[in-house]
PDB file of C-alpha atoms in Angstrom:
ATOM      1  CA  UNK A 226      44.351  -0.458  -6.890  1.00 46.00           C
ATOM      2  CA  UNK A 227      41.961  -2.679  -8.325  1.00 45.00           C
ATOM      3  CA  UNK A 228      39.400  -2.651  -4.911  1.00 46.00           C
ATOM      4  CA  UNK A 229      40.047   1.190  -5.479  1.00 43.00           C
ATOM      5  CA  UNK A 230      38.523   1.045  -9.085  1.00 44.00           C
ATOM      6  CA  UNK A 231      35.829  -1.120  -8.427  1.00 48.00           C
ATOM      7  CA  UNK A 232      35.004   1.346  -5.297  1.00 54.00           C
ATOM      8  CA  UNK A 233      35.126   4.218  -7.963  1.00 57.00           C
ATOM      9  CA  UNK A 234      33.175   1.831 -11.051  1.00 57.00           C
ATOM     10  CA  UNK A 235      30.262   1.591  -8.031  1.00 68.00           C
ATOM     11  CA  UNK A 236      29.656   5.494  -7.451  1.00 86.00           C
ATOM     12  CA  UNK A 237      27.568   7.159  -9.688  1.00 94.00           C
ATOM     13  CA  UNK A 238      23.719   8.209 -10.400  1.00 96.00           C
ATOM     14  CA  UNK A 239      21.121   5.091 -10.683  1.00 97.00           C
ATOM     15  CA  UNK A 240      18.378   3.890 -11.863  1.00 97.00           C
ATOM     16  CA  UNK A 241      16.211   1.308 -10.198  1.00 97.00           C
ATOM     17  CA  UNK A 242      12.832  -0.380 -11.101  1.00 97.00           C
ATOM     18  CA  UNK A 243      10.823  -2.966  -9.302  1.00 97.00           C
ATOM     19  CA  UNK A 244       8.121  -5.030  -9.710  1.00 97.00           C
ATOM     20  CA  UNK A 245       6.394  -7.754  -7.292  1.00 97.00           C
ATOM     21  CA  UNK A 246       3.614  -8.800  -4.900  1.00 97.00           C
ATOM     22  CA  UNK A 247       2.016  -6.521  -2.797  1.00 96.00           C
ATOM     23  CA  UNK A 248      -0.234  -8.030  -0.160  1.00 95.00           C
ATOM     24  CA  UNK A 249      -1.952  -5.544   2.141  1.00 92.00           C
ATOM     25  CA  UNK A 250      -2.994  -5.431   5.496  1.00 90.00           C
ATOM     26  CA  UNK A 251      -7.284  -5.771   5.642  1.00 90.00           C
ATOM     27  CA  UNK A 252      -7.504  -2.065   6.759  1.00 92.00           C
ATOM     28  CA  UNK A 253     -10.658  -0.242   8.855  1.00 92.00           C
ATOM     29  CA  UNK A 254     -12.958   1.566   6.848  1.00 90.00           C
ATOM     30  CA  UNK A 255     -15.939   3.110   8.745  1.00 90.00           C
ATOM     31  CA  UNK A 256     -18.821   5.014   7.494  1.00 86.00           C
ATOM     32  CA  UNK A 257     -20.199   7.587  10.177  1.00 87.00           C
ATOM     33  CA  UNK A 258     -23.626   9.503  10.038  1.00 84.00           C
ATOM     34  CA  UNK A 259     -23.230  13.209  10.727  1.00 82.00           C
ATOM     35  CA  UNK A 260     -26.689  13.803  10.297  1.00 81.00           C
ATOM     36  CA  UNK A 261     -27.937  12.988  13.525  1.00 81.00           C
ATOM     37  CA  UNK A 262     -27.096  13.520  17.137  1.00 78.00           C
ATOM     38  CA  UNK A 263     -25.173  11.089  18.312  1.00 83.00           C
ATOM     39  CA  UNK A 264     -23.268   9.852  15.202  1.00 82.00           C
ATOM     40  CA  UNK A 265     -24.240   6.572  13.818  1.00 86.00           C
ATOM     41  CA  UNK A 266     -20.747   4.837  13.474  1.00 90.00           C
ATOM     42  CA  UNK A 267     -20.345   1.331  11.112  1.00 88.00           C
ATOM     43  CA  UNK A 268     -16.569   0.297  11.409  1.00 92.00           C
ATOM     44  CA  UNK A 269     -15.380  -2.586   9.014  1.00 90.00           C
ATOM     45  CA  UNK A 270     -12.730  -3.871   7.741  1.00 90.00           C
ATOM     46  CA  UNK A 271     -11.720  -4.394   3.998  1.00 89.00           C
ATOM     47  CA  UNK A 272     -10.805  -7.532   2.712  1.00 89.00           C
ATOM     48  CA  UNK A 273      -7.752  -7.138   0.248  1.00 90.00           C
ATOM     49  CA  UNK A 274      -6.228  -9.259  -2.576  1.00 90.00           C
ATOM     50  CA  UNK A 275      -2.427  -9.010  -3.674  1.00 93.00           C
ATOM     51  CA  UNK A 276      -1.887  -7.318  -6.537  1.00 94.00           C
ATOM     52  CA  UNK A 277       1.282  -6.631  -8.523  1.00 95.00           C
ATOM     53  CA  UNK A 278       3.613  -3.679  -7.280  1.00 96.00           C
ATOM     54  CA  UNK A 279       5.606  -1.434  -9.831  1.00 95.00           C
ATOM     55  CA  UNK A 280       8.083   0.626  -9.064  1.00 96.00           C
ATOM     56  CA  UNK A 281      10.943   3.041 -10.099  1.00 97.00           C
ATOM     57  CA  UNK A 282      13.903   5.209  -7.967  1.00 98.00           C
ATOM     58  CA  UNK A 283      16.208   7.535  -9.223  1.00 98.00           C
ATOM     59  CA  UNK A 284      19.302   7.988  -7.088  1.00 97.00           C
ATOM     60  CA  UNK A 285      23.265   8.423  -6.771  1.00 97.00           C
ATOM     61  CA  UNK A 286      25.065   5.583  -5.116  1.00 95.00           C
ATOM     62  CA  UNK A 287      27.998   7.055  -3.137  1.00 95.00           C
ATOM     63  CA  UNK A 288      29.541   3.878  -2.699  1.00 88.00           C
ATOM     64  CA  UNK A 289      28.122   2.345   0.383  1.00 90.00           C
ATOM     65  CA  UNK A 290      25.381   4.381   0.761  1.00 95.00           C
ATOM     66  CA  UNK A 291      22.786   5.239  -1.838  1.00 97.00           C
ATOM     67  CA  UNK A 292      20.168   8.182  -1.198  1.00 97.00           C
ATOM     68  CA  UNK A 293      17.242   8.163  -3.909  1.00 97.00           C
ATOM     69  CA  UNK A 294      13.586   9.015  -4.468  1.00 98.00           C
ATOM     70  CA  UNK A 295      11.298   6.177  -5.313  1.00 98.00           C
ATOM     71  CA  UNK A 296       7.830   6.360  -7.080  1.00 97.00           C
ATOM     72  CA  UNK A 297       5.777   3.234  -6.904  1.00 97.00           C
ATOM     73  CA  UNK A 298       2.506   1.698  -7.455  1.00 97.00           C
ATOM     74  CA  UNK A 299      -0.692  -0.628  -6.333  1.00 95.00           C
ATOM     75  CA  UNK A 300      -3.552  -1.606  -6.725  1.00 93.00           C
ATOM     76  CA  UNK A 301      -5.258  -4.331  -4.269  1.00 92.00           C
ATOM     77  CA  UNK A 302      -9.124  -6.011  -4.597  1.00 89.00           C
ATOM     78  CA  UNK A 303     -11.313  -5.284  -1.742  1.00 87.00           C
ATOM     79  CA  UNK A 304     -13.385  -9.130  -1.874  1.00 84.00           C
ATOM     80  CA  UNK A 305     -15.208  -8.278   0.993  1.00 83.00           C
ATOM     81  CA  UNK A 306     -16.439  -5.710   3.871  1.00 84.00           C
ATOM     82  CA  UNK A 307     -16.406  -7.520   7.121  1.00 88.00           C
ATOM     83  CA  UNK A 308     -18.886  -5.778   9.610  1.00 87.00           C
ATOM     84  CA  UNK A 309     -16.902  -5.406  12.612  1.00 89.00           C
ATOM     85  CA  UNK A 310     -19.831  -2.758  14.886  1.00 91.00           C
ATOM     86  CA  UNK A 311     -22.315  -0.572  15.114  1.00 86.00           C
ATOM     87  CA  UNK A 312     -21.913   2.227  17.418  1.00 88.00           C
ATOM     88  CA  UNK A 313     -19.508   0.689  19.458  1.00 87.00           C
ATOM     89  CA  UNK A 314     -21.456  -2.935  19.566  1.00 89.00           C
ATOM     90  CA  UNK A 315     -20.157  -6.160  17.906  1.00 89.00           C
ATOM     91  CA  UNK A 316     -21.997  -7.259  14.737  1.00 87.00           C
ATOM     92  CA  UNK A 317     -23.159 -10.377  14.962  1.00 84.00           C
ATOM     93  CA  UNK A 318     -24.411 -12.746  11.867  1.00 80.00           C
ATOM     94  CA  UNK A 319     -28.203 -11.921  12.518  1.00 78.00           C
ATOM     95  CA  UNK A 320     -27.307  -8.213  12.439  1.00 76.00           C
ATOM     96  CA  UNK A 321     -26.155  -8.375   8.959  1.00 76.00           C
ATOM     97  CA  UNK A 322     -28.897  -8.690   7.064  1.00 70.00           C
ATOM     98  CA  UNK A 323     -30.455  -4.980   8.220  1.00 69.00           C
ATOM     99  CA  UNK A 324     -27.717  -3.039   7.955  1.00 68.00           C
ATOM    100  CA  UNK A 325     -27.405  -4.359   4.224  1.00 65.00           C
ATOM    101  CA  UNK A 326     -31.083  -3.385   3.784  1.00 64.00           C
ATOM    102  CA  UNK A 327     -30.319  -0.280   5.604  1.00 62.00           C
ATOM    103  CA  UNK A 328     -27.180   0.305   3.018  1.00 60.00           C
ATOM    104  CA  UNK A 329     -29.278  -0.344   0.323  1.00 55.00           C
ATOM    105  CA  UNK A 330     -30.736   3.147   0.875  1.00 52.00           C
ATOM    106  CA  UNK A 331     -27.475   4.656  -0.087  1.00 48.00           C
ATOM    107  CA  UNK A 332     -26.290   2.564  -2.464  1.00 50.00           C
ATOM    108  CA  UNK A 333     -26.464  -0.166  -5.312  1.00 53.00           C
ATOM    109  CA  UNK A 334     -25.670  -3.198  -3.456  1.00 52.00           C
ATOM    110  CA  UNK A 335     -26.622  -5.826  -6.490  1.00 56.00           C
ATOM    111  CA  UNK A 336     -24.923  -9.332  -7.106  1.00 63.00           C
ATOM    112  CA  UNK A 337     -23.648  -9.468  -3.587  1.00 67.00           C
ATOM    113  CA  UNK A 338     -23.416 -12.178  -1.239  1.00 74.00           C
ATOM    114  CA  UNK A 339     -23.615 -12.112   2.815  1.00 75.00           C
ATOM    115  CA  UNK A 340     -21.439 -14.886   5.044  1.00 78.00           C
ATOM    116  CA  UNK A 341     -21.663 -14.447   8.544  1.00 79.00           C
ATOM    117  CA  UNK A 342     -20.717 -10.768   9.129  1.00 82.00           C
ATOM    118  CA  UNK A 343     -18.989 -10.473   5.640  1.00 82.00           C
ATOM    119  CA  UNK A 344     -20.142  -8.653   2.643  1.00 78.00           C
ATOM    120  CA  UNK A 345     -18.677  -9.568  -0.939  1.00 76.00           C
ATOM    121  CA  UNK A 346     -19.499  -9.307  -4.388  1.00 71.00           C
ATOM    122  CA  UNK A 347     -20.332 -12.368  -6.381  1.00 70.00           C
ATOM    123  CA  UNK A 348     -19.202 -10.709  -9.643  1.00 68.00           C
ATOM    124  CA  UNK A 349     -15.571  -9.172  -9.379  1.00 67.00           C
ATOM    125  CA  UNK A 350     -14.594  -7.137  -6.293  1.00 74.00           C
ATOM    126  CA  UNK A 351     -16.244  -5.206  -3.877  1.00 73.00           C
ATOM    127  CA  UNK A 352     -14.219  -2.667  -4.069  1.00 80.00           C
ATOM    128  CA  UNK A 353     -10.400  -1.475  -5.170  1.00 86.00           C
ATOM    129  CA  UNK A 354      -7.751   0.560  -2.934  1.00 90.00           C
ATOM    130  CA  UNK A 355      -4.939   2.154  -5.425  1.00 91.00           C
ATOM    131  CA  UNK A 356      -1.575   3.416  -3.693  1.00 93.00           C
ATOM    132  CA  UNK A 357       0.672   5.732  -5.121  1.00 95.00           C
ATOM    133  CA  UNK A 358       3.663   6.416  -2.392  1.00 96.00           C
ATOM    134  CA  UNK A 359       7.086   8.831  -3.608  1.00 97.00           C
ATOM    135  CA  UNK A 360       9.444   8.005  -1.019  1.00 98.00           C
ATOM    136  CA  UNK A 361      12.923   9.510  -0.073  1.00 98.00           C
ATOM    137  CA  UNK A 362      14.992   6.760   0.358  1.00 98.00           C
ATOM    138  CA  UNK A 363      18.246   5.985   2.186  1.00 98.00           C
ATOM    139  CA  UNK A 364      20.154   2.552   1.618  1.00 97.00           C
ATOM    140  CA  UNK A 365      23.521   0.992   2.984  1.00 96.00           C
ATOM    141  CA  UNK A 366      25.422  -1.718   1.321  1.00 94.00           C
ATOM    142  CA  UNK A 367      26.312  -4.390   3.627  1.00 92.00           C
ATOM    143  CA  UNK A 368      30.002  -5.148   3.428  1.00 89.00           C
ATOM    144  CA  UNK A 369      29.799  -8.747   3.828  1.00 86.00           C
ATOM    145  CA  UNK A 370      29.358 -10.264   0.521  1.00 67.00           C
ATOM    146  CA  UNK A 371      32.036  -9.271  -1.734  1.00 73.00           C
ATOM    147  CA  UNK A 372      31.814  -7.528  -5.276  1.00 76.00           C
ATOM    148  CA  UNK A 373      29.432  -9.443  -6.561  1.00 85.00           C
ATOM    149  CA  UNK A 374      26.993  -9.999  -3.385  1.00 91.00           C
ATOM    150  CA  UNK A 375      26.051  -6.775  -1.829  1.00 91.00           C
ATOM    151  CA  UNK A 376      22.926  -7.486   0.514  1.00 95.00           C
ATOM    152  CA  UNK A 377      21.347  -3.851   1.918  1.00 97.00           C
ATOM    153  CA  UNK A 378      19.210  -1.928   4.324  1.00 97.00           C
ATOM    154  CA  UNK A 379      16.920   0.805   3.764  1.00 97.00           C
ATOM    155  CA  UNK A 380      14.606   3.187   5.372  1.00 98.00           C
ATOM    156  CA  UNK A 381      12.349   5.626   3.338  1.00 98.00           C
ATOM    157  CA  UNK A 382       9.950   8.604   4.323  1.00 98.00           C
ATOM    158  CA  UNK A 383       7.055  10.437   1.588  1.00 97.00           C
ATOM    159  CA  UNK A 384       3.481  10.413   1.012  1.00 96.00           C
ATOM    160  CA  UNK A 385       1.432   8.240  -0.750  1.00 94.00           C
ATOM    161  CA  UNK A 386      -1.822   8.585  -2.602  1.00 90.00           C
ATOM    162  CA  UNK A 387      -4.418   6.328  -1.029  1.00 87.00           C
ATOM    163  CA  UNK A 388      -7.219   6.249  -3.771  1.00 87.00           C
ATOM    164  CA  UNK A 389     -10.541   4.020  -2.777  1.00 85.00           C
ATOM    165  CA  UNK A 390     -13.691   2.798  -4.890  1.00 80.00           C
ATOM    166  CA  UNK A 391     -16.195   1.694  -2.992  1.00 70.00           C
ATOM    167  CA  UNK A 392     -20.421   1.352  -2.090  1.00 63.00           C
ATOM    168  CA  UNK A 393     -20.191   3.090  -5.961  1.00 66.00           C
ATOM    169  CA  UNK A 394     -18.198   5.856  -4.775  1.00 71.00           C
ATOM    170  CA  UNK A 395     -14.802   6.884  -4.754  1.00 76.00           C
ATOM    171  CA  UNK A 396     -12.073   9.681  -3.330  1.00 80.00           C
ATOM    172  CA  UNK A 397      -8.585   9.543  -2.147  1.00 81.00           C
ATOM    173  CA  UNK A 398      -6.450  11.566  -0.121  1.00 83.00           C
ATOM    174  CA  UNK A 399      -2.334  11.805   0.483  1.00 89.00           C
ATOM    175  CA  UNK A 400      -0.898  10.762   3.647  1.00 92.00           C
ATOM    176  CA  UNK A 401       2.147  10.670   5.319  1.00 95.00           C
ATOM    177  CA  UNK A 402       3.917   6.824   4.097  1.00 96.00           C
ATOM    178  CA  UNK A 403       7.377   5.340   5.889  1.00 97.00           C
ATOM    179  CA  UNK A 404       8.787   2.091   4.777  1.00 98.00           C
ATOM    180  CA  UNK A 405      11.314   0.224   5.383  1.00 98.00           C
ATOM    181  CA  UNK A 406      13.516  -2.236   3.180  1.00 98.00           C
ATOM    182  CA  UNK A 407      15.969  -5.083   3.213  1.00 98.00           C
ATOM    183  CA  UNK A 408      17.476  -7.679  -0.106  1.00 97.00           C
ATOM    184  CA  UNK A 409      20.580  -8.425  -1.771  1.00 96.00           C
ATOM    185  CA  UNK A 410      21.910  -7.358  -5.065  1.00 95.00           C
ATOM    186  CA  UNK A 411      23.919  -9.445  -7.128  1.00 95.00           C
ATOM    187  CA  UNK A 412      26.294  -7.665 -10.184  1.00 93.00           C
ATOM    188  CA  UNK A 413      25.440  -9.708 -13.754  1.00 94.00           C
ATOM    189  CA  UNK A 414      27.133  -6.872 -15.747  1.00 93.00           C
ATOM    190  CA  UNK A 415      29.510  -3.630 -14.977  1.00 91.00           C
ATOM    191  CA  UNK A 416      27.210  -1.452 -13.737  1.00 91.00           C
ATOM    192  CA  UNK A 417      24.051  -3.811 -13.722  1.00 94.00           C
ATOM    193  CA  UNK A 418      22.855  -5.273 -10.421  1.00 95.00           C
ATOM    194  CA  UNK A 419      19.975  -7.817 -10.279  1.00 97.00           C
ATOM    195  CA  UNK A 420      18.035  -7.243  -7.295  1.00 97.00           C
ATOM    196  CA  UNK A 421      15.395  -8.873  -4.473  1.00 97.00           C
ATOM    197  CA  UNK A 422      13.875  -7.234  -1.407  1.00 97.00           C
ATOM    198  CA  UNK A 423      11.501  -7.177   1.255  1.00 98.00           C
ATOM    199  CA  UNK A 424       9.650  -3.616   1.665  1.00 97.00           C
ATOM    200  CA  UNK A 425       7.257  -3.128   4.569  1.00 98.00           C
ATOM    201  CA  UNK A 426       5.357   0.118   3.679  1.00 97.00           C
ATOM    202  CA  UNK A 427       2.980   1.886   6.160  1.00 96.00           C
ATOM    203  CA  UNK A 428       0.208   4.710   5.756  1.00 94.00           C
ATOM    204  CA  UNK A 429      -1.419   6.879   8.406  1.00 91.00           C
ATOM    205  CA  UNK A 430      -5.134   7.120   8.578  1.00 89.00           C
ATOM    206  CA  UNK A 431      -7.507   9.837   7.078  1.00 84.00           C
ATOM    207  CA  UNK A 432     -11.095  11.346   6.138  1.00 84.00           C
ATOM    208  CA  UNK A 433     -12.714  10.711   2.619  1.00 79.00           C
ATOM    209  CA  UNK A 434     -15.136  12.602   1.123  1.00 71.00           C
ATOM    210  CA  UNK A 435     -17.566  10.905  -1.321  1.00 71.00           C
ATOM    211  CA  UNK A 436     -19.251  14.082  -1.698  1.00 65.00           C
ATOM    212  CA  UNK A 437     -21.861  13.004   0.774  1.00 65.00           C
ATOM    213  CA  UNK A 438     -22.511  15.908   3.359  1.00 70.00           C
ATOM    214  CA  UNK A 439     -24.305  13.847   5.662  1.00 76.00           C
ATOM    215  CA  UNK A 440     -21.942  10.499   5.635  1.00 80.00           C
ATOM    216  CA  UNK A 441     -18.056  10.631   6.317  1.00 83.00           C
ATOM    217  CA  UNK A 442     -15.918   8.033   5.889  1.00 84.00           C
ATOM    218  CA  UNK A 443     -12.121   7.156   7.182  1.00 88.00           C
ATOM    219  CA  UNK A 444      -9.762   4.635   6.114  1.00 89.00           C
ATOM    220  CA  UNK A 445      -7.668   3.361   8.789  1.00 91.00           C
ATOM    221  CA  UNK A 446      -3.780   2.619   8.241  1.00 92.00           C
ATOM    222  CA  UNK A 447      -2.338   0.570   5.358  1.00 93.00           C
ATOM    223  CA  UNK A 448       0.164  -1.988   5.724  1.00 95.00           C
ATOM    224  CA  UNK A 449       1.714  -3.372   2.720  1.00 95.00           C
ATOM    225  CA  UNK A 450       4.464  -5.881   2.565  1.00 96.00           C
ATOM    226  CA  UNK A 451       5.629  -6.567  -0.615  1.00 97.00           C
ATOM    227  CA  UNK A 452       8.119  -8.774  -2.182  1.00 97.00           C
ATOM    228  CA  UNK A 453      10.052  -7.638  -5.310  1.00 98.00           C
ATOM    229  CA  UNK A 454      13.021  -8.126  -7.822  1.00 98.00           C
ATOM    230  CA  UNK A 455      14.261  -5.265  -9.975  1.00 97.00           C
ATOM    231  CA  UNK A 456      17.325  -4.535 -11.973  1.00 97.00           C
ATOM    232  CA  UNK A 457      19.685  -1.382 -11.089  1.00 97.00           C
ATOM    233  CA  UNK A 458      21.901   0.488 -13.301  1.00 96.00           C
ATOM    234  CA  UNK A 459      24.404   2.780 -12.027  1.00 93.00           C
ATOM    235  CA  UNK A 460      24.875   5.239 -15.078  1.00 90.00           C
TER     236      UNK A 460
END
């Protein structure tokens, strides 16, 4: 009788919020000249910082099994471009220094610094990449830790909101975003579990359009992983 009443204290609608580090992957970014025949094609990749991660699911715990949806949120540095190729052809060091003359046509490169095939801004970031993902979310409670220790899976599926500011433009598009999740919760109060977890988080690729109809730009996959603790209340 009493397991049964804990079983039944357990059920219920929740509320979850998160916070943490998100670190994320250095994704491509390329910049591609339409304007002539062939395309000119720059691929690179974007440095990233962590950043802080916020977060928030509403859900109904059916016991062992919770099914929710999930907003969350974050924003990551770009410190550098690394020049990766032209047109198919690895960039060396000596190559650098044109191509930044050559994006100096385009746009205001000031205050930046070159080393080796890397591009970064000596005065805050080169550039920022915001995330905002909405996830459906299905998680199992272990049942190996007792009442108080309830580690869990997860797996989630949504879109998120890839947002980038770069070269002094900016544009962001919504992609299809799966994640996946694993922690523990630990009970500190009837009805109020304390939580940590691992999410891995992955974007598809896309087109941006910084309103330039002779340059188009794609940003490859994102791959966060971050690491968070959180409090849940099952209402």
């Amino acid at each position: 009788t009493p397991a049964f009443a804990q079983d039944e204290a357990d059920k219920g609608v929740y509320v979850q919020i998160r916070t943490g580090v998100a670190d994320l992957n250095n994704p491509d970014f390329a910049i591609i000249d339409t304007s002539i025949t062939p395309n000119d094609r720059l691929d690179t990749k974007l440095n990233t910082k962590s950043a802080w991660a916020f977060g928030g699911e509403l859900g109904y715990d059916f016991g062992s099994v919770r099914a929710g949806l999930e907003i969350a949120y974050q924003r990551n540095k770009v410190k550098g471009i690394a020049l990766k190729s032209l047109n198919g052809t690895a960039i060396t060091a000596d190559d650098v220094g044109d191509i930044a003359e050559t994006l100096e046509d385009y746009y205001d490169l000031d205050d930046i610094e070159i080393d080796g095939t890397t591009i970064s801004a000596t005065n805050g970031s080169a550039a920022k990449l915001r995330q905002l993902a909405v996830m459906a979310n299905v998680t199992y409670d272990i049942p190996i830790g007792g009442d108080r220790f309830k580690p869990y899976v997860g797996v989630g599926l949504g879109a998120a909101g890839s947002h980038i500011k770069a070269l002094g433009e900016d544009d962001g598009s919504i992609r299809f975003a799966w994640q996946l999740r694993a922690g523990a919760a630990v009970t500190v109060a009837r009805g109020v579990d304390l939580t940590a977890d691992y999410t891995y988080r992955q974007t598809g690729s896309g087109k941006l359009n910084f309103g330039d109809d002779d340059l188009e730009y794609r940003l490859g996959k994102t791959k966060a992983s971050l690491f968070q603790v959180g409090l849940r209340f099952t209402l």
